[in-house]
PDB file of C-alpha atoms and ligand atoms in Angstrom:
ATOM      1  CA  UNK M   1       0.000   0.000   0.000  1.00 80.00           C
ATOM      2  CA  UNK M   2       1.420   3.421  -0.950  1.00 87.00           C
ATOM      3  CA  UNK M   3       1.045   6.194   1.604  1.00 94.00           C
ATOM      4  CA  UNK M   4      -0.525   9.527   0.680  1.00 92.00           C
ATOM      5  CA  UNK M   5       2.933  11.103   0.843  1.00 95.00           C
ATOM      6  CA  UNK M   6       4.300   8.517  -1.595  1.00 95.00           C
ATOM      7  CA  UNK M   7       1.449   9.324  -4.007  1.00 95.00           C
ATOM      8  CA  UNK M   8       2.222  13.046  -3.688  1.00 96.00           C
ATOM      9  CA  UNK M   9       5.887  12.404  -4.321  1.00 97.00           C
ATOM     10  CA  UNK M  10       5.091  10.343  -7.428  1.00 97.00           C
ATOM     11  CA  UNK M  11       3.005  13.129  -8.988  1.00 98.00           C
ATOM     12  CA  UNK M  12       5.609  15.721  -8.053  1.00 98.00           C
ATOM     13  CA  UNK M  13       8.186  13.688  -9.922  1.00 98.00           C
ATOM     14  CA  UNK M  14       5.847  13.237 -12.907  1.00 98.00           C
ATOM     15  CA  UNK M  15       5.299  17.016 -13.088  1.00 98.00           C
ATOM     16  CA  UNK M  16       9.007  17.556 -13.729  1.00 98.00           C
ATOM     17  CA  UNK M  17       8.386  16.316 -17.291  1.00 97.00           C
ATOM     18  CA  UNK M  18       6.257  19.425 -17.862  1.00 97.00           C
ATOM     19  CA  UNK M  19       8.892  21.906 -16.710  1.00 97.00           C
ATOM     20  CA  UNK M  20      10.293  23.862 -19.640  1.00 94.00           C
ATOM     21  CA  UNK M  21      13.601  25.715 -19.600  1.00 94.00           C
ATOM     22  CA  UNK M  22      13.016  29.271 -18.371  1.00 94.00           C
ATOM     23  CA  UNK M  23      10.778  30.557 -15.598  1.00 97.00           C
ATOM     24  CA  UNK M  24       8.491  28.249 -13.623  1.00 98.00           C
ATOM     25  CA  UNK M  25       5.582  29.127 -11.318  1.00 98.00           C
ATOM     26  CA  UNK M  26       5.534  27.128  -8.098  1.00 98.00           C
ATOM     27  CA  UNK M  27       2.557  26.532  -5.812  1.00 98.00           C
ATOM     28  CA  UNK M  28       2.108  26.033  -2.096  1.00 98.00           C
ATOM     29  CA  UNK M  29       1.339  23.079   0.166  1.00 97.00           C
ATOM     30  CA  UNK M  30       2.702  19.649   0.917  1.00 98.00           C
ATOM     31  CA  UNK M  31       2.391  18.349  -2.670  1.00 98.00           C
ATOM     32  CA  UNK M  32       3.955  21.523  -4.070  1.00 98.00           C
ATOM     33  CA  UNK M  33       6.744  21.071  -1.510  1.00 98.00           C
ATOM     34  CA  UNK M  34       7.536  17.648  -2.973  1.00 98.00           C
ATOM     35  CA  UNK M  35       7.599  19.312  -6.398  1.00 98.00           C
ATOM     36  CA  UNK M  36       9.976  22.024  -5.158  1.00 98.00           C
ATOM     37  CA  UNK M  37      12.292  19.330  -3.835  1.00 98.00           C
ATOM     38  CA  UNK M  38      12.215  17.572  -7.231  1.00 98.00           C
ATOM     39  CA  UNK M  39      12.956  20.888  -8.976  1.00 98.00           C
ATOM     40  CA  UNK M  40      16.206  21.070  -7.039  1.00 97.00           C
ATOM     41  CA  UNK M  41      17.464  18.095  -9.082  1.00 97.00           C
ATOM     42  CA  UNK M  42      17.023  20.000 -12.364  1.00 96.00           C
ATOM     43  CA  UNK M  43      17.838  23.488 -11.165  1.00 93.00           C
ATOM     44  CA  UNK M  44      20.434  23.933 -13.905  1.00 93.00           C
ATOM     45  CA  UNK M  45      17.577  23.936 -16.394  1.00 93.00           C
ATOM     46  CA  UNK M  46      15.534  26.600 -14.614  1.00 95.00           C
ATOM     47  CA  UNK M  47      16.261  30.267 -15.082  1.00 96.00           C
ATOM     48  CA  UNK M  48      14.175  31.293 -12.059  1.00 97.00           C
ATOM     49  CA  UNK M  49      10.989  30.527 -10.163  1.00 98.00           C
ATOM     50  CA  UNK M  50       7.998  32.618  -9.155  1.00 98.00           C
ATOM     51  CA  UNK M  51       6.624  31.543  -5.765  1.00 98.00           C
ATOM     52  CA  UNK M  52       2.973  31.641  -4.714  1.00 98.00           C
ATOM     53  CA  UNK M  53       3.813  32.171  -1.033  1.00 97.00           C
ATOM     54  CA  UNK M  54       6.521  33.270   1.333  1.00 97.00           C
ATOM     55  CA  UNK M  55       6.886  29.639   2.483  1.00 97.00           C
ATOM     56  CA  UNK M  56       7.466  28.380  -1.072  1.00 98.00           C
ATOM     57  CA  UNK M  57       9.936  31.184  -1.793  1.00 98.00           C
ATOM     58  CA  UNK M  58      11.921  30.164   1.289  1.00 98.00           C
ATOM     59  CA  UNK M  59      11.965  26.517   0.247  1.00 98.00           C
ATOM     60  CA  UNK M  60      13.063  27.347  -3.307  1.00 98.00           C
ATOM     61  CA  UNK M  61      15.850  29.582  -2.034  1.00 98.00           C
ATOM     62  CA  UNK M  62      17.050  26.870   0.351  1.00 98.00           C
ATOM     63  CA  UNK M  63      17.529  24.640  -2.688  1.00 98.00           C
ATOM     64  CA  UNK M  64      19.542  27.377  -4.399  1.00 97.00           C
ATOM     65  CA  UNK M  65      16.814  28.183  -6.930  1.00 98.00           C
ATOM     66  CA  UNK M  66      16.555  31.852  -7.832  1.00 98.00           C
ATOM     67  CA  UNK M  67      13.197  33.382  -6.929  1.00 98.00           C
ATOM     68  CA  UNK M  68      11.986  36.417  -8.846  1.00 98.00           C
ATOM     69  CA  UNK M  69       9.080  38.783  -8.480  1.00 97.00           C
ATOM     70  CA  UNK M  70       6.056  38.130 -10.682  1.00 98.00           C
ATOM     71  CA  UNK M  71       6.248  41.629 -12.135  1.00 98.00           C
ATOM     72  CA  UNK M  72       9.757  40.877 -13.277  1.00 97.00           C
ATOM     73  CA  UNK M  73       8.788  37.477 -14.692  1.00 97.00           C
ATOM     74  CA  UNK M  74       5.807  38.569 -16.757  1.00 94.00           C
ATOM     75  CA  UNK M  75       4.208  35.552 -18.446  1.00 96.00           C
ATOM     76  CA  UNK M  76       5.430  32.018 -17.895  1.00 97.00           C
ATOM     77  CA  UNK M  77       4.752  28.726 -19.614  1.00 96.00           C
ATOM     78  CA  UNK M  78       3.797  26.578 -16.643  1.00 98.00           C
ATOM     79  CA  UNK M  79       2.467  26.824 -13.088  1.00 98.00           C
ATOM     80  CA  UNK M  80       2.516  23.703 -10.911  1.00 98.00           C
ATOM     81  CA  UNK M  81       0.423  23.452  -7.756  1.00 98.00           C
ATOM     82  CA  UNK M  82      -1.725  21.119  -5.675  1.00 98.00           C
ATOM     83  CA  UNK M  83      -5.423  21.408  -4.843  1.00 98.00           C
ATOM     84  CA  UNK M  84      -7.793  20.543  -2.039  1.00 98.00           C
ATOM     85  CA  UNK M  85     -10.455  19.205  -4.411  1.00 98.00           C
ATOM     86  CA  UNK M  86     -10.584  18.828  -8.199  1.00 98.00           C
ATOM     87  CA  UNK M  87     -13.424  17.740 -10.490  1.00 98.00           C
ATOM     88  CA  UNK M  88     -13.122  15.781 -13.743  1.00 97.00           C
ATOM     89  CA  UNK M  89     -13.837  19.160 -15.432  1.00 97.00           C
ATOM     90  CA  UNK M  90     -10.645  20.533 -13.829  1.00 98.00           C
ATOM     91  CA  UNK M  91     -12.333  23.014 -11.499  1.00 98.00           C
ATOM     92  CA  UNK M  92     -10.583  23.179  -8.128  1.00 98.00           C
ATOM     93  CA  UNK M  93     -10.923  24.279  -4.538  1.00 98.00           C
ATOM     94  CA  UNK M  94      -7.639  25.720  -3.304  1.00 98.00           C
ATOM     95  CA  UNK M  95      -6.507  27.633  -0.269  1.00 98.00           C
ATOM     96  CA  UNK M  96      -6.241  24.937   2.373  1.00 98.00           C
ATOM     97  CA  UNK M  97      -2.798  26.382   3.012  1.00 96.00           C
ATOM     98  CA  UNK M  98      -4.138  29.930   2.827  1.00 98.00           C
ATOM     99  CA  UNK M  99      -2.099  30.964  -0.221  1.00 98.00           C
ATOM    100  CA  UNK M 100      -5.052  31.167  -2.634  1.00 98.00           C
ATOM    101  CA  UNK M 101      -4.654  34.795  -3.688  1.00 98.00           C
ATOM    102  CA  UNK M 102      -1.039  34.599  -4.757  1.00 98.00           C
ATOM    103  CA  UNK M 103      -1.721  31.182  -6.275  1.00 98.00           C
ATOM    104  CA  UNK M 104      -4.507  32.597  -8.422  1.00 98.00           C
ATOM    105  CA  UNK M 105      -2.383  35.544  -9.492  1.00 98.00           C
ATOM    106  CA  UNK M 106       0.616  33.428 -10.504  1.00 98.00           C
ATOM    107  CA  UNK M 107      -1.686  30.906 -12.235  1.00 98.00           C
ATOM    108  CA  UNK M 108      -3.239  33.768 -14.219  1.00 98.00           C
ATOM    109  CA  UNK M 109       0.195  34.562 -15.626  1.00 98.00           C
ATOM    110  CA  UNK M 110       0.874  30.982 -16.706  1.00 98.00           C
ATOM    111  CA  UNK M 111      -0.161  29.491 -20.019  1.00 97.00           C
ATOM    112  CA  UNK M 112      -0.578  26.040 -18.465  1.00 98.00           C
ATOM    113  CA  UNK M 113      -1.767  25.043 -14.983  1.00 98.00           C
ATOM    114  CA  UNK M 114      -0.493  21.611 -13.989  1.00 98.00           C
ATOM    115  CA  UNK M 115      -2.376  20.352 -10.939  1.00 98.00           C
ATOM    116  CA  UNK M 116      -0.683  17.655  -8.859  1.00 98.00           C
ATOM    117  CA  UNK M 117      -2.853  15.651  -6.460  1.00 98.00           C
ATOM    118  CA  UNK M 118      -3.269  12.260  -4.891  1.00 96.00           C
ATOM    119  CA  UNK M 119      -6.486  10.444  -5.759  1.00 95.00           C
ATOM    120  CA  UNK M 120      -8.262  11.502  -2.544  1.00 96.00           C
ATOM    121  CA  UNK M 121      -8.677  15.008  -4.050  1.00 97.00           C
ATOM    122  CA  UNK M 122     -10.817  13.939  -7.035  1.00 98.00           C
ATOM    123  CA  UNK M 123     -14.553  14.619  -6.491  1.00 98.00           C
ATOM    124  CA  UNK M 124     -17.644  14.867  -8.685  1.00 97.00           C
ATOM    125  CA  UNK M 125     -19.144  17.777  -6.747  1.00 98.00           C
ATOM    126  CA  UNK M 126     -16.946  20.136  -4.735  1.00 98.00           C
ATOM    127  CA  UNK M 127     -17.774  21.500  -1.313  1.00 97.00           C
ATOM    128  CA  UNK M 128     -16.998  18.773   1.177  1.00 98.00           C
ATOM    129  CA  UNK M 129     -13.691  20.562   1.715  1.00 98.00           C
ATOM    130  CA  UNK M 130     -14.577  23.948   3.269  1.00 98.00           C
ATOM    131  CA  UNK M 131     -14.211  26.690   0.648  1.00 98.00           C
ATOM    132  CA  UNK M 132     -11.509  29.219   1.659  1.00 98.00           C
ATOM    133  CA  UNK M 133     -12.293  32.896   1.057  1.00 98.00           C
ATOM    134  CA  UNK M 134      -9.645  35.572   1.717  1.00 98.00           C
ATOM    135  CA  UNK M 135     -11.235  38.700   3.150  1.00 98.00           C
ATOM    136  CA  UNK M 136     -10.106  42.199   4.131  1.00 98.00           C
ATOM    137  CA  UNK M 137     -10.220  42.101   7.977  1.00 98.00           C
ATOM    138  CA  UNK M 138     -12.763  44.939   8.407  1.00 98.00           C
ATOM    139  CA  UNK M 139     -15.201  43.192   6.020  1.00 98.00           C
ATOM    140  CA  UNK M 140     -15.084  39.862   7.854  1.00 98.00           C
ATOM    141  CA  UNK M 141     -18.549  39.981   9.433  1.00 98.00           C
ATOM    142  CA  UNK M 142     -20.235  41.542   6.405  1.00 98.00           C
ATOM    143  CA  UNK M 143     -18.817  38.921   4.032  1.00 98.00           C
ATOM    144  CA  UNK M 144     -19.677  36.129   6.476  1.00 98.00           C
ATOM    145  CA  UNK M 145     -23.343  37.267   6.509  1.00 98.00           C
ATOM    146  CA  UNK M 146     -23.449  37.299   2.710  1.00 98.00           C
ATOM    147  CA  UNK M 147     -21.942  33.809   2.568  1.00 98.00           C
ATOM    148  CA  UNK M 148     -24.659  32.569   4.945  1.00 98.00           C
ATOM    149  CA  UNK M 149     -27.234  33.943   2.476  1.00 97.00           C
ATOM    150  CA  UNK M 150     -25.567  31.802  -0.204  1.00 96.00           C
ATOM    151  CA  UNK M 151     -26.200  28.734   1.961  1.00 96.00           C
ATOM    152  CA  UNK M 152     -22.769  28.382   3.535  1.00 98.00           C
ATOM    153  CA  UNK M 153     -21.487  28.233   7.098  1.00 98.00           C
ATOM    154  CA  UNK M 154     -18.398  30.456   7.258  1.00 98.00           C
ATOM    155  CA  UNK M 155     -15.841  29.830   9.995  1.00 98.00           C
ATOM    156  CA  UNK M 156     -12.993  32.255  10.649  1.00 98.00           C
ATOM    157  CA  UNK M 157      -9.620  30.486  10.370  1.00 98.00           C
ATOM    158  CA  UNK M 158      -8.397  31.079  13.912  1.00 98.00           C
ATOM    159  CA  UNK M 159      -5.023  32.684  14.466  1.00 97.00           C
ATOM    160  CA  UNK M 160      -4.244  32.853  10.754  1.00 98.00           C
ATOM    161  CA  UNK M 161      -3.187  35.856   8.678  1.00 98.00           C
ATOM    162  CA  UNK M 162      -2.427  35.524   4.954  1.00 98.00           C
ATOM    163  CA  UNK M 163       0.801  36.681   3.313  1.00 96.00           C
ATOM    164  CA  UNK M 164      -1.253  39.717   2.254  1.00 97.00           C
ATOM    165  CA  UNK M 165      -2.318  40.612   5.803  1.00 98.00           C
ATOM    166  CA  UNK M 166      -5.903  39.394   5.469  1.00 98.00           C
ATOM    167  CA  UNK M 167      -8.091  36.745   7.122  1.00 98.00           C
ATOM    168  CA  UNK M 168      -9.635  33.539   5.766  1.00 98.00           C
ATOM    169  CA  UNK M 169     -13.231  32.400   6.109  1.00 98.00           C
ATOM    170  CA  UNK M 170     -13.572  28.640   5.567  1.00 98.00           C
ATOM    171  CA  UNK M 171     -17.069  28.120   4.226  1.00 98.00           C
ATOM    172  CA  UNK M 172     -18.632  24.786   5.163  1.00 98.00           C
ATOM    173  CA  UNK M 173     -21.712  23.110   3.657  1.00 95.00           C
ATOM    174  CA  UNK M 174     -21.387  24.622   0.197  1.00 94.00           C
ATOM    175  CA  UNK M 175     -22.798  22.320  -2.448  1.00 88.00           C
ATOM    176  CA  UNK M 176     -20.927  23.640  -5.453  1.00 97.00           C
ATOM    177  CA  UNK M 177     -23.022  22.502  -8.404  1.00 96.00           C
ATOM    178  CA  UNK M 178     -21.996  25.378 -10.682  1.00 98.00           C
ATOM    179  CA  UNK M 179     -18.409  26.315  -9.757  1.00 98.00           C
ATOM    180  CA  UNK M 180     -18.048  29.050 -12.406  1.00 98.00           C
ATOM    181  CA  UNK M 181     -21.241  30.818 -11.278  1.00 98.00           C
ATOM    182  CA  UNK M 182     -20.323  30.530  -7.612  1.00 98.00           C
ATOM    183  CA  UNK M 183     -16.806  31.837  -8.188  1.00 98.00           C
ATOM    184  CA  UNK M 184     -18.240  34.824 -10.035  1.00 98.00           C
ATOM    185  CA  UNK M 185     -20.837  35.523  -7.346  1.00 98.00           C
ATOM    186  CA  UNK M 186     -18.443  35.359  -4.394  1.00 98.00           C
ATOM    187  CA  UNK M 187     -15.865  37.438  -6.295  1.00 97.00           C
ATOM    188  CA  UNK M 188     -18.472  40.213  -6.456  1.00 98.00           C
ATOM    189  CA  UNK M 189     -18.853  40.547  -2.680  1.00 98.00           C
ATOM    190  CA  UNK M 190     -17.168  43.705  -1.538  1.00 98.00           C
ATOM    191  CA  UNK M 191     -14.392  42.927   0.917  1.00 98.00           C
ATOM    192  CA  UNK M 192     -13.568  39.585  -0.709  1.00 98.00           C
ATOM    193  CA  UNK M 193     -10.016  39.516  -1.989  1.00 98.00           C
ATOM    194  CA  UNK M 194     -10.110  36.038  -3.523  1.00 98.00           C
ATOM    195  CA  UNK M 195     -12.363  32.987  -3.422  1.00 98.00           C
ATOM    196  CA  UNK M 196     -10.603  29.635  -3.436  1.00 98.00           C
ATOM    197  CA  UNK M 197     -12.648  28.387  -6.384  1.00 98.00           C
ATOM    198  CA  UNK M 198     -10.467  27.991  -9.458  1.00 98.00           C
ATOM    199  CA  UNK M 199     -13.150  27.251 -12.044  1.00 98.00           C
ATOM    200  CA  UNK M 200     -13.226  30.159 -14.483  1.00 97.00           C
ATOM    201  CA  UNK M 201      -9.609  29.277 -14.997  1.00 96.00           C
ATOM    202  CA  UNK M 202      -9.177  25.667 -13.953  1.00 98.00           C
ATOM    203  CA  UNK M 203      -6.274  23.292 -14.443  1.00 98.00           C
ATOM    204  CA  UNK M 204      -5.123  22.309 -17.914  1.00 98.00           C
ATOM    205  CA  UNK M 205      -3.574  19.025 -16.844  1.00 98.00           C
ATOM    206  CA  UNK M 206      -4.139  17.037 -13.660  1.00 98.00           C
ATOM    207  CA  UNK M 207      -1.547  14.492 -12.606  1.00 98.00           C
ATOM    208  CA  UNK M 208      -3.250  12.203 -10.122  1.00 98.00           C
ATOM    209  CA  UNK M 209      -1.387   9.755  -7.931  1.00 97.00           C
ATOM    210  CA  UNK M 210      -3.027   6.340  -7.557  1.00 96.00           C
ATOM    211  CA  UNK M 211      -1.621   3.059  -6.248  1.00 95.00           C
ATOM    212  CA  UNK M 212      -1.661   1.863  -9.883  1.00 95.00           C
ATOM    213  CA  UNK M 213       0.491   4.776 -11.023  1.00 96.00           C
ATOM    214  CA  UNK M 214       0.155   8.411 -12.055  1.00 97.00           C
ATOM    215  CA  UNK M 215      -2.946   9.109 -14.136  1.00 98.00           C
ATOM    216  CA  UNK M 216      -3.104  12.110 -16.464  1.00 98.00           C
ATOM    217  CA  UNK M 217      -6.408  13.963 -16.855  1.00 97.00           C
ATOM    218  CA  UNK M 218      -6.723  16.679 -19.459  1.00 93.00           C
ATOM    219  CA  UNK M 219      -9.311  19.290 -20.206  1.00 83.00           C
TER     220      UNK M 219
HETATM  221  C1  LIG V 301      -2.574  26.085  -0.579  1.00 81.04           C
HETATM  222  C2  LIG V 301      -3.260  25.229  -1.565  1.00 81.04           C
HETATM  223  C3  LIG V 301      -2.769  23.833  -1.719  1.00 81.04           C
HETATM  224  O1  LIG V 301      -2.531  23.585  -3.054  1.00 81.04           O
HETATM  225  C4  LIG V 301      -3.808  22.880  -1.218  1.00 81.04           C
HETATM  226  O2  LIG V 301      -4.154  23.236   0.097  1.00 81.04           O
HETATM  227  C5  LIG V 301      -3.327  21.436  -1.274  1.00 81.04           C
HETATM  228  O3  LIG V 301      -2.344  21.230  -0.300  1.00 81.04           O
HETATM  229  P1  LIG V 301      -1.645  19.843  -0.079  1.00 81.04           P
HETATM  230  O4  LIG V 301      -0.801  19.579  -1.281  1.00 81.04           O
HETATM  231  O5  LIG V 301      -0.836  20.017   1.172  1.00 81.04           O
HETATM  232  O6  LIG V 301      -2.727  18.802   0.094  1.00 81.04           O
HETATM  233  O7  LIG V 301      -4.177  25.622  -2.241  1.00 81.04           O
HETATM  234  O8  LIG V 301      -3.167  27.342  -0.478  1.00 81.04           O
END
């Protein structure tokens, strides 16, 4: 039996095949950490990396990989990151690690989003994993009331501040039947910085770790 960490490591290794020479966008979380560690083996091929969090930037630098600012990088070919849930249509919930805003920004600048997950992340309907929403602190209660109106149960992530100085509401009990519509609706709420639904711009490729090997799902 392979452990969840072994599945994550296998997809991290498989993602290396998608890394072109040049600048690479790197995500956040335990699966992305395995990917960062794999990148270290091919660092001669990489010009620089753009990190989606302070934690990832630190890890890249520890491996001797140059980290540059997104504004300096401009567009890049590939962004590699994990997800908390992903559907067969490649829509994702992200933000379990709280880095959703920078992840969405870096992903927006990448031509290809490669999602790396173990098979436990694949779902038909998203929402079992509480949906993270990054919110400007003074709007916390207002946004929470609006999310209740949308049928959710928002819970403030205790003791957590994002890299951008904001708070996270984890929204439970959301039955996300139309991820694109829900992303659009929550984006509209004033005070919301980013919703952890990545549906309008989902993944292009999903590498999924299973005990039988790495499966590749494409849009
Ligand atoms: C962080 C994220 C991560 O990609 C997501 O939480 C998955 O993490 P892990 O690979 O540790 O399961 O969105 O903000």
